[in-house]
């Protein structure tokens, strides 16, 4: 199985798709957003610095995020992984390329989950996440609602709205994403490593498209 790099605007469902891939194919899910949130939870000066950046919807510096990611990639050894949230700009794509060379990682595909702005907004504003296990639900979509309001189906912990899922921050995150990621898409296209999935579809359809790509049946690259 190939390693996967997900490139997706916020709320495209990369967290959900990553969980499905983890369950079915035993991928290790590496989310740079989660790595940062782990630091925030430590309440250190470093964590507070990160929190003030994330809550404005801005990107953390390439240095900070690369250090956290490198550490993670070195520790996973031979397990196949999904990279979620990195690279977010061309510089990060170049750094990742160097890192892959250093660690002898050649077998990977970049999957772009493309999503319309209005659908992204609706998904983000309805999202609630588990404070303990990170599972994600949505109060606007019947099939994504938790069984019990405010409680995680999986571990029964409390569900909360992420601080960066308000309308203003979300708009900023979406625009930041589009500006910074277009060159990244070109970078992988040139390497013949880019596949595109329509993330306006429902969860099952998106997953099916991803499985087709992993099986080498992708027709759009
Ligand atoms: P996510 O969970 O992927 O939506 O990330 C949440 C926030 O973490 C983003 O809005 C950024 O502020 C920060 N972040 C995550 N990944 C990166 C990255 N590769 N480079 C810079 N900032 C990042």
mmCIF file of C-alpha atoms and ligand atoms in Angstrom:
data_model
loop_
_atom_site.group_PDB
_atom_site.id
_atom_site.type_symbol
_atom_site.label_atom_id
_atom_site.label_comp_id
_atom_site.label_asym_id
_atom_site.label_seq_id
_atom_site.Cartn_x
_atom_site.Cartn_y
_atom_site.Cartn_z
ATOM 1 C CA UNK A 1 0.000 0.000 0.000
ATOM 2 C CA UNK A 2 1.135 3.494 -0.809
ATOM 3 C CA UNK A 3 1.753 6.224 1.748
ATOM 4 C CA UNK A 4 -0.771 9.023 1.345
ATOM 5 C CA UNK A 5 -0.410 12.761 1.472
ATOM 6 C CA UNK A 6 -3.802 14.417 1.825
ATOM 7 C CA UNK A 7 -4.146 17.944 0.549
ATOM 8 C CA UNK A 8 -7.515 19.367 1.394
ATOM 9 C CA UNK A 9 -9.196 22.581 2.456
ATOM 10 C CA UNK A 10 -10.542 22.658 6.006
ATOM 11 C CA UNK A 11 -13.680 20.531 6.453
ATOM 12 C CA UNK A 12 -13.079 18.436 3.321
ATOM 13 C CA UNK A 13 -13.285 15.330 5.497
ATOM 14 C CA UNK A 14 -9.631 14.348 5.592
ATOM 15 C CA UNK A 15 -9.920 13.456 9.291
ATOM 16 C CA UNK A 16 -12.882 11.160 8.605
ATOM 17 C CA UNK A 17 -11.238 9.554 5.576
ATOM 18 C CA UNK A 18 -8.033 9.044 7.537
ATOM 19 C CA UNK A 19 -9.937 7.203 10.298
ATOM 20 C CA UNK A 20 -11.560 4.917 7.714
ATOM 21 C CA UNK A 21 -8.178 4.149 6.143
ATOM 22 C CA UNK A 22 -6.635 3.541 9.555
ATOM 23 C CA UNK A 23 -9.386 1.085 10.431
ATOM 24 C CA UNK A 24 -9.450 -0.816 7.162
ATOM 25 C CA UNK A 25 -5.787 -0.757 6.113
ATOM 26 C CA UNK A 26 -3.942 -0.029 9.379
ATOM 27 C CA UNK A 27 -2.451 3.218 8.251
ATOM 28 C CA UNK A 28 -0.803 5.451 10.818
ATOM 29 C CA UNK A 29 -2.544 8.846 10.701
ATOM 30 C CA UNK A 30 -0.198 11.811 11.122
ATOM 31 C CA UNK A 31 -2.133 15.071 11.407
ATOM 32 C CA UNK A 32 -0.015 18.187 11.817
ATOM 33 C CA UNK A 33 -3.069 19.970 13.293
ATOM 34 C CA UNK A 34 -3.234 17.234 15.984
ATOM 35 C CA UNK A 35 0.515 17.473 16.630
ATOM 36 C CA UNK A 36 0.046 21.202 17.242
ATOM 37 C CA UNK A 37 -3.042 20.689 19.415
ATOM 38 C CA UNK A 38 -1.041 18.176 21.518
ATOM 39 C CA UNK A 39 1.498 20.908 22.155
ATOM 40 C CA UNK A 40 -1.281 23.371 23.051
ATOM 41 C CA UNK A 41 -2.696 20.884 25.572
ATOM 42 C CA UNK A 42 0.658 20.817 27.362
ATOM 43 C CA UNK A 43 0.032 24.493 28.287
ATOM 44 C CA UNK A 44 3.728 25.296 27.842
ATOM 45 C CA UNK A 45 4.974 28.678 26.526
ATOM 46 C CA UNK A 46 5.533 26.946 23.200
ATOM 47 C CA UNK A 47 1.944 25.639 23.270
ATOM 48 C CA UNK A 48 0.547 29.090 24.102
ATOM 49 C CA UNK A 49 2.489 30.626 21.236
ATOM 50 C CA UNK A 50 1.000 28.042 18.865
ATOM 51 C CA UNK A 51 -2.504 28.582 20.221
ATOM 52 C CA UNK A 52 -2.431 32.318 19.523
ATOM 53 C CA UNK A 53 -1.479 31.632 15.882
ATOM 54 C CA UNK A 54 -4.024 28.863 15.285
ATOM 55 C CA UNK A 55 -6.913 30.762 16.868
ATOM 56 C CA UNK A 56 -6.438 33.525 14.284
ATOM 57 C CA UNK A 57 -6.583 30.994 11.445
ATOM 58 C CA UNK A 58 -2.961 31.666 10.465
ATOM 59 C CA UNK A 59 -0.275 29.120 9.618
ATOM 60 C CA UNK A 60 2.370 28.115 12.144
ATOM 61 C CA UNK A 61 5.958 28.706 10.940
ATOM 62 C CA UNK A 62 7.536 26.102 8.650
ATOM 63 C CA UNK A 63 10.311 25.560 11.210
ATOM 64 C CA UNK A 64 7.990 24.678 14.077
ATOM 65 C CA UNK A 65 5.779 22.349 12.095
ATOM 66 C CA UNK A 66 8.650 20.647 10.261
ATOM 67 C CA UNK A 67 10.410 19.846 13.532
ATOM 68 C CA UNK A 68 7.270 18.183 14.924
ATOM 69 C CA UNK A 69 6.668 16.260 11.712
ATOM 70 C CA UNK A 70 10.243 15.033 11.321
ATOM 71 C CA UNK A 71 10.170 13.649 14.820
ATOM 72 C CA UNK A 72 6.933 11.772 14.041
ATOM 73 C CA UNK A 73 8.126 10.329 10.706
ATOM 74 C CA UNK A 74 11.366 9.079 12.264
ATOM 75 C CA UNK A 75 9.406 7.291 14.963
ATOM 76 C CA UNK A 76 6.904 5.389 12.838
ATOM 77 C CA UNK A 77 9.550 3.177 11.211
ATOM 78 C CA UNK A 78 7.996 0.958 8.515
ATOM 79 C CA UNK A 79 4.292 1.514 9.062
ATOM 80 C CA UNK A 80 2.415 3.049 6.148
ATOM 81 C CA UNK A 81 1.217 6.534 6.943
ATOM 82 C CA UNK A 82 -1.277 9.190 5.970
ATOM 83 C CA UNK A 83 0.035 12.702 6.130
ATOM 84 C CA UNK A 84 -2.784 15.105 6.854
ATOM 85 C CA UNK A 85 -2.214 18.869 6.935
ATOM 86 C CA UNK A 86 1.301 18.986 5.485
ATOM 87 C CA UNK A 87 2.544 20.335 3.076
ATOM 88 C CA UNK A 88 0.465 23.522 3.212
ATOM 89 C CA UNK A 89 2.738 25.623 0.971
ATOM 90 C CA UNK A 90 5.426 25.154 -1.663
ATOM 91 C CA UNK A 91 8.307 25.497 0.795
ATOM 92 C CA UNK A 92 6.851 22.687 2.911
ATOM 93 C CA UNK A 93 6.471 20.501 -0.197
ATOM 94 C CA UNK A 94 10.157 20.994 -0.936
ATOM 95 C CA UNK A 95 11.141 20.278 2.677
ATOM 96 C CA UNK A 96 9.004 17.139 2.648
ATOM 97 C CA UNK A 97 10.676 15.997 -0.539
ATOM 98 C CA UNK A 98 14.080 16.307 1.138
ATOM 99 C CA UNK A 99 12.785 14.525 4.230
ATOM 100 C CA UNK A 100 11.418 11.645 2.133
ATOM 101 C CA UNK A 101 14.785 11.325 0.349
ATOM 102 C CA UNK A 102 16.563 11.245 3.698
ATOM 103 C CA UNK A 103 14.211 8.566 5.055
ATOM 104 C CA UNK A 104 14.036 6.587 1.772
ATOM 105 C CA UNK A 105 10.314 7.088 1.331
ATOM 106 C CA UNK A 106 9.415 6.754 -2.345
ATOM 107 C CA UNK A 107 6.093 4.999 -2.420
ATOM 108 C CA UNK A 108 3.447 7.672 -1.988
ATOM 109 C CA UNK A 109 0.515 9.376 -3.670
ATOM 110 C CA UNK A 110 -0.827 12.881 -3.109
ATOM 111 C CA UNK A 111 -4.606 13.033 -2.959
ATOM 112 C CA UNK A 112 -6.299 16.407 -3.335
ATOM 113 C CA UNK A 113 -9.803 16.565 -1.865
ATOM 114 C CA UNK A 114 -11.444 19.401 -3.765
ATOM 115 C CA UNK A 115 -14.373 21.149 -2.084
ATOM 116 C CA UNK A 116 -16.684 24.102 -2.790
ATOM 117 C CA UNK A 117 -16.479 27.041 -0.390
ATOM 118 C CA UNK A 118 -20.181 27.003 0.656
ATOM 119 C CA UNK A 119 -20.199 23.307 1.485
ATOM 120 C CA UNK A 120 -16.962 23.694 3.441
ATOM 121 C CA UNK A 121 -18.506 26.481 5.535
ATOM 122 C CA UNK A 122 -21.620 24.453 6.371
ATOM 123 C CA UNK A 123 -19.526 21.463 7.383
ATOM 124 C CA UNK A 124 -17.166 23.530 9.534
ATOM 125 C CA UNK A 125 -19.832 25.495 11.382
ATOM 126 C CA UNK A 126 -21.679 22.294 12.305
ATOM 127 C CA UNK A 127 -18.612 20.361 13.394
ATOM 128 C CA UNK A 128 -18.169 19.124 16.963
ATOM 129 C CA UNK A 129 -15.171 17.065 18.061
ATOM 130 C CA UNK A 130 -14.487 14.752 20.961
ATOM 131 C CA UNK A 131 -12.210 16.272 23.618
ATOM 132 C CA UNK A 132 -10.686 12.858 24.348
ATOM 133 C CA UNK A 133 -10.397 10.693 21.208
ATOM 134 C CA UNK A 134 -10.683 13.418 18.522
ATOM 135 C CA UNK A 135 -13.662 11.768 16.712
ATOM 136 C CA UNK A 136 -15.573 14.273 14.611
ATOM 137 C CA UNK A 137 -19.373 14.735 14.234
ATOM 138 C CA UNK A 138 -21.649 17.258 12.543
ATOM 139 C CA UNK A 139 -24.893 18.705 13.868
ATOM 140 C CA UNK A 140 -26.119 19.750 10.386
ATOM 141 C CA UNK A 141 -25.805 16.351 8.688
ATOM 142 C CA UNK A 142 -28.114 13.542 9.805
ATOM 143 C CA UNK A 143 -25.629 10.751 9.079
ATOM 144 C CA UNK A 144 -22.834 12.515 10.991
ATOM 145 C CA UNK A 145 -24.698 13.415 14.183
ATOM 146 C CA UNK A 146 -23.686 11.781 17.466
ATOM 147 C CA UNK A 147 -26.278 9.342 18.840
ATOM 148 C CA UNK A 148 -26.585 11.442 21.999
ATOM 149 C CA UNK A 149 -26.321 15.233 21.798
ATOM 150 C CA UNK A 150 -22.900 16.490 22.974
ATOM 151 C CA UNK A 151 -21.515 13.015 23.778
ATOM 152 C CA UNK A 152 -18.969 10.978 21.763
ATOM 153 C CA UNK A 153 -20.365 7.649 20.432
ATOM 154 C CA UNK A 154 -16.966 5.997 20.744
ATOM 155 C CA UNK A 155 -15.662 6.986 24.176
ATOM 156 C CA UNK A 156 -18.605 8.866 25.811
ATOM 157 C CA UNK A 157 -16.519 12.025 26.373
ATOM 158 C CA UNK A 158 -17.747 15.572 25.823
ATOM 159 C CA UNK A 159 -18.068 17.022 22.305
ATOM 160 C CA UNK A 160 -16.993 20.625 21.732
ATOM 161 C CA UNK A 161 -16.789 23.155 18.886
ATOM 162 C CA UNK A 162 -13.187 23.820 17.836
ATOM 163 C CA UNK A 163 -12.133 27.419 18.577
ATOM 164 C CA UNK A 164 -11.030 27.858 14.947
ATOM 165 C CA UNK A 165 -14.395 26.692 13.529
ATOM 166 C CA UNK A 166 -16.136 30.085 13.797
ATOM 167 C CA UNK A 167 -17.238 31.888 10.606
ATOM 168 C CA UNK A 168 -14.523 34.543 10.456
ATOM 169 C CA UNK A 169 -11.590 32.267 11.293
ATOM 170 C CA UNK A 170 -12.913 29.622 8.969
ATOM 171 C CA UNK A 171 -13.093 32.019 6.029
ATOM 172 C CA UNK A 172 -9.522 33.051 6.714
ATOM 173 C CA UNK A 173 -8.378 29.403 6.915
ATOM 174 C CA UNK A 174 -10.130 28.557 3.647
ATOM 175 C CA UNK A 175 -8.623 31.528 1.769
ATOM 176 C CA UNK A 176 -5.180 30.913 3.276
ATOM 177 C CA UNK A 177 -5.445 27.328 2.128
ATOM 178 C CA UNK A 178 -6.331 28.166 -1.468
ATOM 179 C CA UNK A 179 -3.587 30.784 -1.830
ATOM 180 C CA UNK A 180 -0.857 28.620 -0.391
ATOM 181 C CA UNK A 181 -1.777 25.252 -1.866
ATOM 182 C CA UNK A 182 -2.140 25.935 -5.574
ATOM 183 C CA UNK A 183 1.649 25.860 -6.087
ATOM 184 C CA UNK A 184 1.783 22.643 -4.030
ATOM 185 C CA UNK A 185 -0.678 20.982 -6.398
ATOM 186 C CA UNK A 186 1.466 22.021 -9.363
ATOM 187 C CA UNK A 187 4.539 20.625 -7.589
ATOM 188 C CA UNK A 188 3.003 17.135 -7.284
ATOM 189 C CA UNK A 189 1.371 17.282 -10.696
ATOM 190 C CA UNK A 190 4.778 17.771 -12.259
ATOM 191 C CA UNK A 191 6.062 14.755 -10.357
ATOM 192 C CA UNK A 192 3.073 12.735 -11.580
ATOM 193 C CA UNK A 193 2.059 12.131 -7.987
ATOM 194 C CA UNK A 194 -1.276 13.971 -7.879
ATOM 195 C CA UNK A 195 -4.776 12.475 -7.827
ATOM 196 C CA UNK A 196 -7.966 14.480 -7.331
ATOM 197 C CA UNK A 197 -11.120 13.409 -5.501
ATOM 198 C CA UNK A 198 -14.370 15.384 -5.453
ATOM 199 C CA UNK A 199 -14.931 15.987 -1.728
ATOM 200 C CA UNK A 200 -18.397 17.493 -2.267
ATOM 201 C CA UNK A 201 -19.577 13.870 -2.382
ATOM 202 C CA UNK A 202 -20.628 11.942 0.720
ATOM 203 C CA UNK A 203 -18.178 10.064 2.950
ATOM 204 C CA UNK A 204 -18.708 6.653 1.337
ATOM 205 C CA UNK A 205 -18.241 7.935 -2.210
ATOM 206 C CA UNK A 206 -15.075 9.811 -1.295
ATOM 207 C CA UNK A 207 -13.702 6.696 0.393
ATOM 208 C CA UNK A 208 -14.489 4.564 -2.651
ATOM 209 C CA UNK A 209 -12.624 7.022 -4.912
ATOM 210 C CA UNK A 210 -9.617 6.917 -2.593
ATOM 211 C CA UNK A 211 -9.593 3.126 -2.588
ATOM 212 C CA UNK A 212 -9.648 3.184 -6.396
ATOM 213 C CA UNK A 213 -6.585 5.419 -6.384
ATOM 214 C CA UNK A 214 -4.754 3.125 -3.958
ATOM 215 C CA UNK A 215 -5.631 0.152 -6.155
ATOM 216 C CA UNK A 216 -4.166 1.939 -9.164
ATOM 217 C CA UNK A 217 -7.571 2.388 -10.819
ATOM 218 C CA UNK A 218 -7.495 6.171 -10.787
ATOM 219 C CA UNK A 219 -8.571 7.653 -14.072
ATOM 220 C CA UNK A 220 -8.097 11.332 -13.378
ATOM 221 C CA UNK A 221 -4.349 11.628 -12.990
HETATM 222 P P1 LIG B 1 -5.912 21.372 10.764
HETATM 223 O O1 LIG B 1 -6.273 20.527 11.939
HETATM 224 O O2 LIG B 1 -5.116 20.631 9.729
HETATM 225 O O3 LIG B 1 -7.103 22.109 10.189
HETATM 226 O O4 LIG B 1 -4.904 22.506 11.311
HETATM 227 C C1 LIG B 1 -5.309 23.457 12.271
HETATM 228 C C2 LIG B 1 -4.349 24.637 12.267
HETATM 229 O O5 LIG B 1 -3.011 24.194 12.593
HETATM 230 C C3 LIG B 1 -4.182 25.353 10.925
HETATM 231 O O6 LIG B 1 -5.198 26.301 10.702
HETATM 232 C C4 LIG B 1 -2.811 25.996 11.088
HETATM 233 O O7 LIG B 1 -2.870 27.137 11.911
HETATM 234 C C5 LIG B 1 -2.028 24.927 11.868
HETATM 235 N N1 LIG B 1 -1.323 23.976 10.952
HETATM 236 C C6 LIG B 1 -1.611 22.663 10.719
HETATM 237 N N2 LIG B 1 -0.742 22.131 9.816
HETATM 238 C C7 LIG B 1 0.108 23.125 9.471
HETATM 239 C C8 LIG B 1 1.207 23.211 8.573
HETATM 240 N N3 LIG B 1 1.596 22.182 7.802
HETATM 241 N N4 LIG B 1 1.854 24.412 8.469
HETATM 242 C C9 LIG B 1 1.477 25.473 9.207
HETATM 243 N N5 LIG B 1 0.436 25.464 10.061
HETATM 244 C C10 LIG B 1 -0.252 24.302 10.213
#
